[in-house]
Structure formats: C-alpha cells, structure tokens
XYZ file of C-alpha atoms in Angstrom:
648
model
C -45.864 6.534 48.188
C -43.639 9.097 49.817
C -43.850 13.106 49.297
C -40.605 13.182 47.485
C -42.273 10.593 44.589
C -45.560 12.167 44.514
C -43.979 15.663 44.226
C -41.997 13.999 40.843
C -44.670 12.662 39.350
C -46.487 15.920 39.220
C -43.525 17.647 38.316
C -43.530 15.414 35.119
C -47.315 15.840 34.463
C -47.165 19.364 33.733
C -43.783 19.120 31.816
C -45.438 16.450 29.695
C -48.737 19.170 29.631
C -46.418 22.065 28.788
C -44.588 20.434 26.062
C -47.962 19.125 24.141
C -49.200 22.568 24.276
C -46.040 24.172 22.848
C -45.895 21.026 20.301
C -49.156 22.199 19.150
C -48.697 25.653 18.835
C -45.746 25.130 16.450
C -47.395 22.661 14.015
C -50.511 25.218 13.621
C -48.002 27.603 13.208
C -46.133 25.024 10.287
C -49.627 24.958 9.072
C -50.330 28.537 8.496
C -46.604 29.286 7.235
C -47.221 26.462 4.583
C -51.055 27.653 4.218
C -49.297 31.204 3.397
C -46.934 29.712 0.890
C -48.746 27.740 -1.084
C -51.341 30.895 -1.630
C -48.351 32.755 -3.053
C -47.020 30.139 -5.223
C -50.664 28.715 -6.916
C -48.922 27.349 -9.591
C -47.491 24.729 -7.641
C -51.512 23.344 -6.821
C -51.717 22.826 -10.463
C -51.031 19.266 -12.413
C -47.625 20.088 -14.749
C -48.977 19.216 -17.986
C -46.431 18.239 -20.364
C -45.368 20.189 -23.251
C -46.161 19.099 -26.367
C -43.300 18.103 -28.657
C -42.538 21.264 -31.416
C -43.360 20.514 -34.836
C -41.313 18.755 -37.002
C -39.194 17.371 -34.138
C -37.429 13.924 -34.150
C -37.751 13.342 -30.230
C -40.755 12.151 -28.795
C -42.023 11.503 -25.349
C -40.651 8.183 -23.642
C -44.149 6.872 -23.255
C -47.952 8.160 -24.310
C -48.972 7.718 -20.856
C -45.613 8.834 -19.236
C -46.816 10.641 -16.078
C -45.932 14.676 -15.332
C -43.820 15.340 -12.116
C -45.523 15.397 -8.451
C -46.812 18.723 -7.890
C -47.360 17.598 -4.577
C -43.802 16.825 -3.879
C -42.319 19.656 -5.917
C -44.407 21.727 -3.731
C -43.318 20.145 0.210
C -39.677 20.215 -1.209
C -40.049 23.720 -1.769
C -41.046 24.033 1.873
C -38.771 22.106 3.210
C -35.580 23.412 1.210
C -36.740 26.425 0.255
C -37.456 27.567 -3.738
C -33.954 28.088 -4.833
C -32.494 24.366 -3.322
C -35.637 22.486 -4.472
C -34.766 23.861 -7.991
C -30.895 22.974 -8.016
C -31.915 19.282 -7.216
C -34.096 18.751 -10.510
C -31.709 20.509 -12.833
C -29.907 18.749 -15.398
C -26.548 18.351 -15.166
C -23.696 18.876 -17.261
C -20.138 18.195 -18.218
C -16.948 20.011 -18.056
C -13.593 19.027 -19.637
C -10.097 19.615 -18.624
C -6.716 18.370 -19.002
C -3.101 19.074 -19.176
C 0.151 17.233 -20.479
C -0.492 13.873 -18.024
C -3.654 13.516 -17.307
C -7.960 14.384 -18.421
C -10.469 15.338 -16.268
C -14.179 15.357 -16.308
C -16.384 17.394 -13.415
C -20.225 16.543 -13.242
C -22.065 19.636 -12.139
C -24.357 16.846 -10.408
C -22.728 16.970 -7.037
C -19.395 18.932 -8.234
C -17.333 15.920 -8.404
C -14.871 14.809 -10.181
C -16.429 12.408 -12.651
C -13.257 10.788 -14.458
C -9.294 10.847 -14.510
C -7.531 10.140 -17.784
C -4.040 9.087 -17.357
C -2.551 10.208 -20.666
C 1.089 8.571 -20.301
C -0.503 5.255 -19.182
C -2.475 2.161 -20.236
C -4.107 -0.662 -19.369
C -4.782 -3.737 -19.833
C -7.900 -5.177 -21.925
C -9.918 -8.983 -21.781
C -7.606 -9.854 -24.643
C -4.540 -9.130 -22.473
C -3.847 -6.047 -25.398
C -2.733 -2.844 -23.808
C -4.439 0.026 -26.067
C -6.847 1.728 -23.896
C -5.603 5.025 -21.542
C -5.902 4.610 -17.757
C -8.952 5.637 -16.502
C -8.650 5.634 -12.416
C -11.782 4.394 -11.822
C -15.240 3.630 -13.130
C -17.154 6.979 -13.629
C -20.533 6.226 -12.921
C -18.827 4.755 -9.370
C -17.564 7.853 -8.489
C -19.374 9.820 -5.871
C -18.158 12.589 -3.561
C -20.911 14.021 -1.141
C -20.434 16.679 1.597
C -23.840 16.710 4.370
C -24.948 19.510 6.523
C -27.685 20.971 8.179
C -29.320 23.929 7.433
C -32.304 25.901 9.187
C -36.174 26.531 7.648
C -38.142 27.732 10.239
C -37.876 25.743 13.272
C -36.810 22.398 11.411
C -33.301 21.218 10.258
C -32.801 19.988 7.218
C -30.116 17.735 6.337
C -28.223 18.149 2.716
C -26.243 16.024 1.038
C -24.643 17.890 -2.065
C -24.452 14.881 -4.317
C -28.224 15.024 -4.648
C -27.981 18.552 -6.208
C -26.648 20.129 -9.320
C -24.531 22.982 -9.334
C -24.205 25.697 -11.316
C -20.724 26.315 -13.113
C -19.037 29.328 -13.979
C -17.244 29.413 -17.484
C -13.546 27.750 -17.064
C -10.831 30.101 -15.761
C -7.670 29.308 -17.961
C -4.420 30.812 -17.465
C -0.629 29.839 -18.875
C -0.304 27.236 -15.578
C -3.431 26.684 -14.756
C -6.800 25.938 -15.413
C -10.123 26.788 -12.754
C -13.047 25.210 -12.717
C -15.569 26.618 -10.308
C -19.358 25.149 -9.548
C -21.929 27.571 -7.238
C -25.107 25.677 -5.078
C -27.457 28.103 -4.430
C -28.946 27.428 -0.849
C -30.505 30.645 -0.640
C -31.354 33.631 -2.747
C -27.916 35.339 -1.027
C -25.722 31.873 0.213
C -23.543 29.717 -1.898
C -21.385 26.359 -1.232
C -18.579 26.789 -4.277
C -16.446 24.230 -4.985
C -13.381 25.640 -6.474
C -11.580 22.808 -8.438
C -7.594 24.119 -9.618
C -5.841 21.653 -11.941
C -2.049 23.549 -12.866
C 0.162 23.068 -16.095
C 3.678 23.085 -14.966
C 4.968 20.867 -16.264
C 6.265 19.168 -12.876
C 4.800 15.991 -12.009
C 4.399 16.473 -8.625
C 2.212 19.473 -9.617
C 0.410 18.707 -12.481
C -1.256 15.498 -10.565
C -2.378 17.522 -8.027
C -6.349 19.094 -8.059
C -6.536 22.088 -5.280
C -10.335 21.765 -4.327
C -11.624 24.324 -2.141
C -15.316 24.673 -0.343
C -16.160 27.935 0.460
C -19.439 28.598 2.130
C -20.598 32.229 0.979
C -23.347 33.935 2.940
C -24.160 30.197 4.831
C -23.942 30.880 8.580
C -27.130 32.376 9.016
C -28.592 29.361 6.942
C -26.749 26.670 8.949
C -27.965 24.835 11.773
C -26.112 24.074 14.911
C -23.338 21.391 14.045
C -19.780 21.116 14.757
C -18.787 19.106 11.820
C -19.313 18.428 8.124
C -19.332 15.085 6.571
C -17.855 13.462 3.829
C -18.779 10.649 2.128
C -16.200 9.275 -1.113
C -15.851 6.379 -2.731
C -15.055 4.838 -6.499
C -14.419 1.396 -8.237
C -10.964 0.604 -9.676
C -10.786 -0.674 -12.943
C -8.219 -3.651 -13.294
C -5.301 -2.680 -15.011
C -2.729 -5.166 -14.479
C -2.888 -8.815 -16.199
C -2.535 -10.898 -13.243
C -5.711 -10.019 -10.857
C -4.625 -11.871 -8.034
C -0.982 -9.898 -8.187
C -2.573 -6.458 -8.326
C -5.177 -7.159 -5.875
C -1.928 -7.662 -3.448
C -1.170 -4.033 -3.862
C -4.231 -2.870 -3.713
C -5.823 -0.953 -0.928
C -7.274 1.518 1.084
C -4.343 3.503 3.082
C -3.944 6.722 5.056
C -1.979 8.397 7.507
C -2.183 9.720 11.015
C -0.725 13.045 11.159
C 2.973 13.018 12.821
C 3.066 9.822 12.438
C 6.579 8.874 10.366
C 4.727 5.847 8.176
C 1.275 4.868 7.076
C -1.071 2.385 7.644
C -3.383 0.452 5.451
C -5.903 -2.499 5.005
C -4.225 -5.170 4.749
C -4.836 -7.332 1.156
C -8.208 -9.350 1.125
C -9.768 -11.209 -1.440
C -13.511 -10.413 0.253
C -14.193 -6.953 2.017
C -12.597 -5.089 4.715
C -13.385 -1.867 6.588
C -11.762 -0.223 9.492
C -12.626 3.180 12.117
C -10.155 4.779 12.115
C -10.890 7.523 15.683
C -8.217 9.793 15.833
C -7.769 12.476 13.334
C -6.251 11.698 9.612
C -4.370 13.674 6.883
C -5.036 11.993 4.004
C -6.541 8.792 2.336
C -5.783 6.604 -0.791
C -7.201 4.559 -2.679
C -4.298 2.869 -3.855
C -3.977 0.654 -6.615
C -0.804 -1.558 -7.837
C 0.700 1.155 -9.594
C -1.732 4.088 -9.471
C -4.011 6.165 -6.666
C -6.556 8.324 -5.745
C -5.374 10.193 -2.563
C -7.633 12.850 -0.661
C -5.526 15.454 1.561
C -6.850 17.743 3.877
C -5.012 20.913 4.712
C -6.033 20.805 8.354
C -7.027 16.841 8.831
C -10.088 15.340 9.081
C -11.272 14.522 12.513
C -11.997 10.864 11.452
C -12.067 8.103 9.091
C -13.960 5.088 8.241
C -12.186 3.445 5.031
C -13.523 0.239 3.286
C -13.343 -1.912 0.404
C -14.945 -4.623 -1.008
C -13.374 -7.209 -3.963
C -14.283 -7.376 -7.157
C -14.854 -10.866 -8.801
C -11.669 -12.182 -10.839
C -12.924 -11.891 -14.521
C -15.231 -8.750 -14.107
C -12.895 -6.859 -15.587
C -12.959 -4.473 -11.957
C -10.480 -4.542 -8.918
C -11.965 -3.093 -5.743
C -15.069 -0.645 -5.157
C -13.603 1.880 -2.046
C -15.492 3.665 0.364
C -14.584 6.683 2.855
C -16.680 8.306 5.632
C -14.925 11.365 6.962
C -15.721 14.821 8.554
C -14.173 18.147 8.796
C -14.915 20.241 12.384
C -17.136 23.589 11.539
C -18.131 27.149 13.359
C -19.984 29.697 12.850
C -17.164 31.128 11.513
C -15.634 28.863 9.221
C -15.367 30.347 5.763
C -13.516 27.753 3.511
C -12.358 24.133 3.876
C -8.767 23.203 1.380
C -8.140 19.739 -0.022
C -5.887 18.285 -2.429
C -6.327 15.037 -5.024
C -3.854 13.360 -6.237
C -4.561 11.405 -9.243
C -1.345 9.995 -10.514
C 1.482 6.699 -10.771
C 2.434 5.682 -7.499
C 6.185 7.136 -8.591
C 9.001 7.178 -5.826
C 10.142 10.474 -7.686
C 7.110 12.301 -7.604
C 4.915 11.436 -4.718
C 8.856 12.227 -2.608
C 8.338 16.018 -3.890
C 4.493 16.390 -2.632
C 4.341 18.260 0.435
C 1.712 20.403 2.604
C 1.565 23.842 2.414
C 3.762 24.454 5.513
C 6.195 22.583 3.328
C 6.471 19.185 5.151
C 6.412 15.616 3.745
C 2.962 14.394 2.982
C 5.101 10.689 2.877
C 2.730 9.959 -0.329
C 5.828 8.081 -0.966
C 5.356 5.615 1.773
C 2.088 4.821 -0.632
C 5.096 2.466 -2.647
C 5.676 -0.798 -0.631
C 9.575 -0.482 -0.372
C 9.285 -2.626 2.942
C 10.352 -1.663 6.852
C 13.136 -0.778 8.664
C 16.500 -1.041 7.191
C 14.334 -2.793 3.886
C 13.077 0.460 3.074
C 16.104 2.139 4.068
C 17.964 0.241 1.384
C 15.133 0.261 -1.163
C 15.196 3.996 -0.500
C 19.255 4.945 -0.454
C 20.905 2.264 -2.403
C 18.588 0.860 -4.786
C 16.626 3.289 -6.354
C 19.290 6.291 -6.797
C 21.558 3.593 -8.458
C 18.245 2.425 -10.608
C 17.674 5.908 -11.306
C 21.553 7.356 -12.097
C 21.248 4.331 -14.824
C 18.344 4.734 -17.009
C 19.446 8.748 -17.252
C 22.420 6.402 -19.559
C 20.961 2.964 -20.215
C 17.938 3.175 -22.195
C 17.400 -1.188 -21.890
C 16.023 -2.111 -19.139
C 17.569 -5.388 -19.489
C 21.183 -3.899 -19.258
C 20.073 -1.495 -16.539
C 19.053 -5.017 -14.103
C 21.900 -6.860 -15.010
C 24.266 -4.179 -14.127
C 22.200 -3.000 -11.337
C 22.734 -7.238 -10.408
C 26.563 -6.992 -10.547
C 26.285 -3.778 -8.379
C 24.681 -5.449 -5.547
C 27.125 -8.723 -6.318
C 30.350 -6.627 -5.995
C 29.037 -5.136 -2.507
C 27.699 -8.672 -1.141
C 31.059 -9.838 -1.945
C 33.395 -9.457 0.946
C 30.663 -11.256 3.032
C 30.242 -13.939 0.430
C 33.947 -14.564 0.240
C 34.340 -14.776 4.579
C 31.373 -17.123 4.410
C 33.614 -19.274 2.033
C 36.231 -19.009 4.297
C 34.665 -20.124 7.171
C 33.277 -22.837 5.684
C 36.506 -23.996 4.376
C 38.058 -23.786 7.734
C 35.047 -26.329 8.877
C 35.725 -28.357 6.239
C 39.362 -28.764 7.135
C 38.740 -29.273 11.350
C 35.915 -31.947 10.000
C 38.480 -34.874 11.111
C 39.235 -33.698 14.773
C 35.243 -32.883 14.930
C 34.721 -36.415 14.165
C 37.638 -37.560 16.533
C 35.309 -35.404 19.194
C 32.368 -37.333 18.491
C 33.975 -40.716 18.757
C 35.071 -39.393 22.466
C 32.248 -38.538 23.839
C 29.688 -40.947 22.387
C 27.692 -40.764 25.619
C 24.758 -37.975 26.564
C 26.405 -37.209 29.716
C 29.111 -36.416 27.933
C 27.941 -33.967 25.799
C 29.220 -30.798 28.103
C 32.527 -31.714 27.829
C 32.175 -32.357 24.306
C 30.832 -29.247 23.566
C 33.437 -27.440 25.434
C 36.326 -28.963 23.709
C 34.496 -28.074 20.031
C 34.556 -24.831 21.598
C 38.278 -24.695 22.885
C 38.945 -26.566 19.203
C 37.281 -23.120 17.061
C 39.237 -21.129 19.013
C 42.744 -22.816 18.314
C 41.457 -22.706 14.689
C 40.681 -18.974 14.752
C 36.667 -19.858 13.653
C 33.652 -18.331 14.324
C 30.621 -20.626 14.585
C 28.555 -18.190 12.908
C 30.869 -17.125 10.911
C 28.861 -18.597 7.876
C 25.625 -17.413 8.935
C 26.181 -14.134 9.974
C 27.092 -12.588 6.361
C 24.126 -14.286 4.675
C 22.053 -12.612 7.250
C 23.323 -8.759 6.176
C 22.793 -9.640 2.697
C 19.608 -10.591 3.336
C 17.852 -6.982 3.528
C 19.519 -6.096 0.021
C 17.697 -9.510 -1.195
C 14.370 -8.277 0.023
C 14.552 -5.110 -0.938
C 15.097 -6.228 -4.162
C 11.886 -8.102 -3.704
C 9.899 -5.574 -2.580
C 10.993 -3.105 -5.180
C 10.682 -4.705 -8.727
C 6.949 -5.754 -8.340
C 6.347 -1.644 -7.159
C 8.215 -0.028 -9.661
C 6.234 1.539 -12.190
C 9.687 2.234 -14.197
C 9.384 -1.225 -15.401
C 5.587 -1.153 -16.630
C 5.634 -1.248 -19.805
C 8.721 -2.239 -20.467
C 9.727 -5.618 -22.477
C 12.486 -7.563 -22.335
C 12.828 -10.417 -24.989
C 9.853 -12.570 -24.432
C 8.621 -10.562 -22.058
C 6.164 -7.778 -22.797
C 6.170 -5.888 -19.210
C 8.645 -6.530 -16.601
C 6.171 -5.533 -14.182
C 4.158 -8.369 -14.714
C 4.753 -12.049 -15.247
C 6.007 -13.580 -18.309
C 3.602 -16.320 -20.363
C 5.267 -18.529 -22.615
C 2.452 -21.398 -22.724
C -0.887 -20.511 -21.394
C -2.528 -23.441 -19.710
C -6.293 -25.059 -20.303
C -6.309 -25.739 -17.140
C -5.139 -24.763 -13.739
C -2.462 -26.266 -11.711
C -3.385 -25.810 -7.965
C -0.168 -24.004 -6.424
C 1.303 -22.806 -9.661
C -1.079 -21.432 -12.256
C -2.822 -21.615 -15.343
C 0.591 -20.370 -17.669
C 4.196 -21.125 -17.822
C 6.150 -18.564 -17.125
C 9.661 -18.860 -18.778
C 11.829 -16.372 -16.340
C 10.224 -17.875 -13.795
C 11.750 -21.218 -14.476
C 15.133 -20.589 -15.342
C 15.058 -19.080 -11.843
C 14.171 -21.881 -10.465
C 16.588 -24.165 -11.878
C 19.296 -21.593 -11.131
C 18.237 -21.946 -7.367
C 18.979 -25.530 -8.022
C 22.171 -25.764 -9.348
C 23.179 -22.652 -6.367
C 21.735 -24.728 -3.433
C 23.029 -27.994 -4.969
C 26.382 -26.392 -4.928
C 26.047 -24.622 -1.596
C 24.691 -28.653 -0.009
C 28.148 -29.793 -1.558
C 30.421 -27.183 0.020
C 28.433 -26.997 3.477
C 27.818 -30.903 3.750
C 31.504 -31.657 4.170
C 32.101 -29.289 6.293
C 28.909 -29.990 8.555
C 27.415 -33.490 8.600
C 24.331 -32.868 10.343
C 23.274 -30.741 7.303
C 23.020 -33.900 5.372
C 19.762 -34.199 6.892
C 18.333 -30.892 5.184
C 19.646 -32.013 1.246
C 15.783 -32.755 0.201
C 15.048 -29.330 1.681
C 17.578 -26.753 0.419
C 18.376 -28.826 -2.860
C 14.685 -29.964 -4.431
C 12.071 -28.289 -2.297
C 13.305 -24.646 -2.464
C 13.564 -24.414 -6.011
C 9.786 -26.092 -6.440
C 8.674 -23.481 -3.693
C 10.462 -20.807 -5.928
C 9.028 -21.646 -9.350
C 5.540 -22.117 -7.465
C 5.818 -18.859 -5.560
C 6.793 -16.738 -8.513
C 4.834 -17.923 -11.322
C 2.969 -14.673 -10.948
C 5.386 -12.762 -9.946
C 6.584 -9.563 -11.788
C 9.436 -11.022 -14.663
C 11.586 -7.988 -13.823
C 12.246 -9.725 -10.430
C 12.860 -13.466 -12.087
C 15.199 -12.086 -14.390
C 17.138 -10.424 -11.362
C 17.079 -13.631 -9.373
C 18.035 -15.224 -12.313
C 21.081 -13.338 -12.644
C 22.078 -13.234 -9.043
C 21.872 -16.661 -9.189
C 23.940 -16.802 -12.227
C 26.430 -14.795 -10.852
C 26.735 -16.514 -7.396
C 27.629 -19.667 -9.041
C 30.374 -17.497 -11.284
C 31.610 -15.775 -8.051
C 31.954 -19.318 -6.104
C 33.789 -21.496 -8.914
C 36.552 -18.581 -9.363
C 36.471 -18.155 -4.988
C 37.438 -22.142 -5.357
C 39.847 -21.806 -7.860
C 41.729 -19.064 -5.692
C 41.231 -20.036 -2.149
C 43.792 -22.603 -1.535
C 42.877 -25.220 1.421
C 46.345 -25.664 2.241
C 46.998 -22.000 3.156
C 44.063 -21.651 4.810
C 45.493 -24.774 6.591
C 48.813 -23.080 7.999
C 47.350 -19.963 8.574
C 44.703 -21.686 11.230
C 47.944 -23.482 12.498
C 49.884 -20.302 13.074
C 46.526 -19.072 15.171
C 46.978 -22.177 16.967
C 50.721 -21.870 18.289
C 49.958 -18.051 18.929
C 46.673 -19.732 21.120
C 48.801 -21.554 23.149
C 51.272 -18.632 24.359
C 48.182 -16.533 25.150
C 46.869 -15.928 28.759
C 43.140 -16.947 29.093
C 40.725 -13.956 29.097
C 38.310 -13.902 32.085
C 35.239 -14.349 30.352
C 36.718 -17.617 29.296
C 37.843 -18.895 32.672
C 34.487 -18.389 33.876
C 33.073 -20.008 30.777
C 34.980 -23.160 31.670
C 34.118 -23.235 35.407
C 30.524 -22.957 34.012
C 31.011 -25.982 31.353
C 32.782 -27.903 34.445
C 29.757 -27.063 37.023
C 27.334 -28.363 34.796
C 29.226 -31.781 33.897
C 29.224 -32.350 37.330
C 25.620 -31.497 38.009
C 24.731 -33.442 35.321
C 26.976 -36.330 36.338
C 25.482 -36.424 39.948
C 21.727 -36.300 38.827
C 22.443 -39.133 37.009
C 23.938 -41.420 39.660
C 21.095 -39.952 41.801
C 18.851 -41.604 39.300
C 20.605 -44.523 38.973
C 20.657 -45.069 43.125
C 16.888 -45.169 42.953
C-alpha cells in the first residue's frame, strides 16, 4: 500500500470519527429539547379520556369501546410541527358556498381547495339518458389540490403538504362584482400560508368563469427551509356528461401549453391511461372534457409538468380521473404566488377573450379542436363568424345549418362547376384517347403514347388535374366542417326533429345487441347520409367513368363501400354534422343536375376546337421543346435496352 492510500484512509477514519461524535451530540441535544417540552406541556403524557355525551342528547359514541386519540402521537407531532400546525391538521373542516349568474362553488377549508363547480346554464346527462341534473365538473370527493414545502424545527426539515391540514377561513368578502373567499394556515404563532380565492360577478363570461387564487406566505421565510421550489400536486375525476362515452372520451384530455409557443399540445385520446413529463416550463394545464374544462394558469409559469390520466370504465357513469405534478421556483424572498381557474364551456367566444395580465392570448381557445393549418384557419374566419352572425337572427338551429350549407355550396361552386367542365372535356376527347390506345398497344410504346395524350390535352385546352385540383381546395372547408360540429357547444342542447341534441348522435331504434363496426342504435341522420353519399358517388362514377375508363375499376369502391364506411363511421357521430352532410349532399346532386341541364357538350365541343386551330399557329414554348427531346430520349433508351435484351 502506497503513502498516498494510507494517508486517505486515515483521512476518512477521523471524518467518519468526527461525524459520529457530532451525530451524537445533536440527538442528546433532540433529547433534552423534547425532554424540555414535554415537561411544559404534561397534559400531553396523559390518556384523552373521552367526554361523556351531555344529558338528554340524541348522539352517542360510535362504539362503547371506541378508543381516545394517541397521546403519544399527538405529542411527537407537536414536536415535529410545532403546537399551532399539529392543531390545524386535526381540526374539522368546513364548507363555504359561493356562486354567481353561471356557475356554484364549494371551498373545503380541508386543504383550501376548491371542492365543487356547479355549472348553472348546463346539464348533463343521467343512466336513463334524461338530461335534468346541473353540470358538476368533476366528482368532489376526487378533487384534491396540495401545495408541499419544507419548513425548519430545530435542526430537522419537515416536509408539508397543505391538503393534510385545515385552514382557517375568514368570513366571505362580498362586493357588487365580486365575491372573496380567504382561508389562513397557521404554521407558526406569527406565519401564515393564505389562500386568497376571488370569484367576480360581471356579468362577462370570460370573467365570471375565472377564480383569481393567490398564495401568499405571511411571516414564512424564517420558518422555511432551504428549497428553490414549491410543489403542486392536482388532480379530479370527470363525471360523464355526454351520451355516447366512447365520443366524449375522444375529446377528452389532459392539455397545456408551453409558453410562446403559438398552439398547444395534449395527450392524445386513450381508452387505458396515459401520462407524459413535460421538462420545460408550462403556462397552464386543462383538464379538458368534450365540451367543458378545468384549466390551471400560472401568472409566471410553472417550471414543470407531469400530466396524466387514467380511463374510466364505459358504464361507471365517470370519464377520466386526471392528475398534475407541477412546481413553482421560490426565494427567500418570494411573497405571493398568482393563479387563475377556469371552470367553464369550452366556448370559441369566451375562452378567445381570456388573456394574461400583460394582456396577451392565453390561446384557451386552442382548448376547441377546430383542426391545423388552414383547417383551423377556416374553422376560425369563415365558419364560425358566419355561424355566429346567424343565430343573433335565426333562432332554429335547423335553418341556421341549412343556410350555413348553402353558404359554403355557393362558395365551393366555381370549383365544382370547372371540375364539371373538365370532366366534360374528357368525356368528349374519350374517342381519340381510345384511338391512342389502339396505337400504341405495346409497353415500349408507352412514351410515345404518353406524349401524344399530352400534345392531345393541350390542343384541347385541358388540364389533367383539372378535376382533381378543385376537390382538393374544397376539401379544408369539408373538414372543417367536421371538426367543428362535434366541438361546438352552440349545438348542445339543441333538438332538431327527432333529434334531441345536435351535439350528439341521433337514436331512432336502440339495439339488444351490438353490431361490431356500427353500434348498438340506429341512428336516423346518420343513414340518410349515407344513402345520400350513394346516390352523389353513384352519380359522380357515371359522369367520371365515361370520361375515364380506368376508373371503372374503383365503382365497388366509391359507389358501395364509401357510403357503408360513412354510415359505420358516423353512427356516433354528433347529428348536427349528419344533417350537414346530409344537406351538402342534397345539394350537390341539385347543383349537378341543373350544371347538366346548362352545360351544353356541343359548345364545349367548338370552343376546345377553336383552342385547337389557335394551338397550331402558336410557336412552341421552351419548356415544351425540351419536354419533347426528353419524351424522345427516353423512347430511344428504352427502345435500345430492349434490343440489348433481346441480343442476349
């Protein structure tokens, strides 16, 4: 063994020495300080004998043998936490009520949370598929909201988690826009945590959801331990409120959003559980439901997030339980921490108004699925200011979708009408695009083929695409139109004929039994969808299949499968949005019989002829000369690797 290792070892040894002797020192010392304590407080080595019921009373003890409280424990809490925080975490709790024109709150002094939200303008559904009971967010006893710390006794720290402690409340501040609600937990004789809870009267939606809660720490720092956070632990189960679980459990979820960041994220849908760690800092969370959520903000972010949820079984009356982990950076100086709740509809017109205080979108908005890209930028511009301008006139909101359907028709219309067009120009070059094909029957052929087509368009004045390409810009407006219907909480509620709520689906015959793909009900809208789609893709086959022959091969496809897929696919689906497909439908089939009784073939005819002399006279551009010499090169390399071949 060398000097250097010898000279370690003992350096060790009387580290090891020095740190027993010190560890000894302080637990004598422990000793004496609780020694010291308990002599002042000889109550506490006394059994608690229980008091004997008054005379004459109706309540009686739980049990004859039912055991007093530990004396023992009572007494090392009070060591540990100190008299005034061992008290606060045996006291009963209470209640306090508030409300104002939309919603009902209940606080539990237990913790300071918020126990219960009442949505007043709202309700839900019950087992027997009635709708009489108010929205209630989530499941009271569920709810939990705990802040942990660490605070100093002697030489020990002592972690505290709030929701294991009752505070003490102050009698309700009420004022003509407001209401306060503030709770006090004593940690000392001279230090406070207050949780000031502000829910306003304004009657403006975007204010009245909101719940300022503040934390103030009063007289703490010389009570708190060395720690450069504060965590927070919240979480609640959702109540199912929709009637279809499986379509509500689609929209339901746990999102947030980085700050800066101009969208959101979320977890994706699951039928099981899913959690995610979220590292970088966050600016608020939701716990978003189909139509409804529970958002935490945090005036100055938190510096984390770990969000979860797990899925409730199908009949148990119960959507999703969520979890959140988060924490919130402290100091020695730190005075006050400001949040926000939101407890409200997920409404495009009042989660748009919500911003922080520095005035910038919270995008609380974003919390509606309107879709991405130039989806949402349609969902956004075109069809909810139209949706909205109507019902301020249209009180049915049967009217308001068919006229909202005609809308969308009358702008789609210039690109149905070319598509016509260009279809009807195939479909009167079919017979020289079958004089092609007989010749050049042969493979090697098929460049020079393909270059005449070309050359054959061109004289014709058509674009190849020129059928595609105006189905594909309609196609946002069809999506957004997906994507907004089962979001809208406009149409909750609301019936049309048959149907009870447009936001949900439409039951005509409800099923013994399940069909696997479809469902265990029929739903009426969704069927004369369906059979719409039939008679439009039927019709669309006809018109494209004499035009282009290889589509011949696709009639099972487009003309049976589609509308089988569609009747499958939107069985559950919100009835507002069959009723609109329905209609589009409807009105695609109108729009194409009175396109074929104007368009006349024979005028298209001269019109493609006139393109054709004009063709002739003009001078070849050079992107098309060196198209050609690139057809030609290729006809020949082809032609030579095939007599290659052929040599061997």
């Amino acid at each position: 063994m060398d000097k250097r290792s010898i000279i370690g070892i003992v350096l060790i040894g009387v580290l090891f020495f020095g740190f027993t002797i010190y560890s000894s020192r302080q637990q004598q010392k422990y000793q004496e300080e609780l020694a010291a304590y308990e002599a002042a407080h000889p109550e506490l080595k006394q059994p608690v004998a229980a008091e004997a019921p008054a005379s004459g009373s109706a309540s009686a003890p739980a049990s004859v043998g039912e055991a007093a409280p530990d004396s023992v424990r009572l007494a090392r809490e009070a060591a540990v936490l100190g008299d005034v925080l061992a008290a606060a975490k045996h006291a009963a709790p209470e209640e306090i009520a508030v409300e104002n024109d939309v919603m009902a709150i209940r606080f539990s002094t237990r913790g300071g949370i918020v126990r219960s939200v009442t949505l007043k303008d709202y309700t839900r559904y019950g087992r027997q598929g009635e709708r009489n009971e108010p929205i209630e967010l989530f499941v009271p006893e569920s709810s939990k909201f705990d802040l942990s710390f660490f605070i100093r006794n002697g030489l020990n720290n002592v972690k505290v988690n709030t929701s294991e402690y009752t505070f003490a409340a102050d009698p309700v501040v009420r004022t003509d826009t407001a209401q306060i609600v503030r709770m006090r937990l004593p940690v000392a004789a001279d230090a406070w945590l207050v949780y000031e809870y502000t829910l306003y009267n304004e009657a403006k939606p975007s204010r009245d959801y909101l719940v300022d809660y503040t934390v103030r720490l009063v007289g703490m720092t010389p009570y708190m331990a060395n720690q450069s956070s504060i965590g927070i632990a919240w979480s609640n189960t959702s109540y199912q409120n929709e009637r279809g679980f499986k379509n509500e459990n689609t929209y339901t979820t746990v999102a947030y959003r980085i700050p800066g960041e101009g969208s959101i994220d979320d977890l994706s849908m699951s039928e099981g559980a899913k959690e995610e760690k979220i590292s970088s800092s966050v600016e608020w969370i939701a716990f978003k439901q189909q139509f409804f959520s529970s958002v935490l903000i945090a005036a100055d972010d938190f510096l984390y997030a770990d969000v979860a949820y797990d899925t409730a079984a199908p009949d148990s009356g119960l959507m999703k339980a969520f979890s959140a982990t988060m924490a919130v950076p402290y100091t020695a100086q730190t005075e006050r921490y400001d949040f926000s709740f939101y407890f409200g509809p997920n409404k495009y017109a009042v989660l748009k108004k919500i911003d922080d205080a520095q005035g910038e979108p919270l995008l609380l908005d974003r919390l509606i699925p309107m879709g991405w890209g130039i989806i949402g930028w349609v969902s956004r511009w075109l069809v909810i200011p139209v949706f909205d301008f109507l019902r301020q006139y249209i009180p049915s909101f049967g009217w308001i979708i068919l006229i909202l359907a005609i809308l969308i028709k009358l702008i789609v219309s210039p690109l149905t009408y070319k598509s016509y067009i260009s279809q009807a120009k195939m479909r009167i070059i079919k017979p020289e695009i079958d004089a092609l094909n007989a010749k050049y029957p042969r493979q090697e052929d098929a460049m020079k083929k393909q270059q005449e087509t070309m050359a054959l368009y061109k004289k014709a004045g058509i674009n190849p695409l020129g059928g595609c390409i105006p189905m594909l810009i309609q196609f946002p407006i069809l999506i957004a139109m997906f994507r907004f219907f089962p979001s809208s909480i406009e149409l909750r509620g609301q019936s049309l004929w048959w149907a009870h709520d447009l936001s949900s689906y439409d039951s005509i015959l409800n099923l013994p039994f399940t069909i696997p793909f479809y469902g265990d009900h029929v739903s009426l809208f969704a069927l004369l969808m369906a059979l719409s789609t039939f008679g439009f893709s039927y019709m669309s086959y006809q018109q494209t299949a004499s035009a282009q022959p290889q589509m011949a091969g696709m009639k099972f496809m487009m003309v049976y499968m589609m509308p089988i897929f569609m009747l499958c696919w939107f069985n559950d689906y919100s009835s507002g949005l069959c009723y609109y497909y329905l209609l589009f439908n409807l009105l695609t089939i109108a729009q194409t019989f009175l396109i074929r009784r104007t368009v006349n073939d024979a005028k298209i005819h001269a019109v493609m002829e006139a393109n054709a002399n004009k063709a002739k006279n003009r001078k070849k551009s050079k992107f098309q000369l060196r198209y050609e010499e690139l057809m030609r090169q290729q006809e020949m390399q082809a032609r030579a690797a095939k007599k290659g071949s052929r040599r061997k």
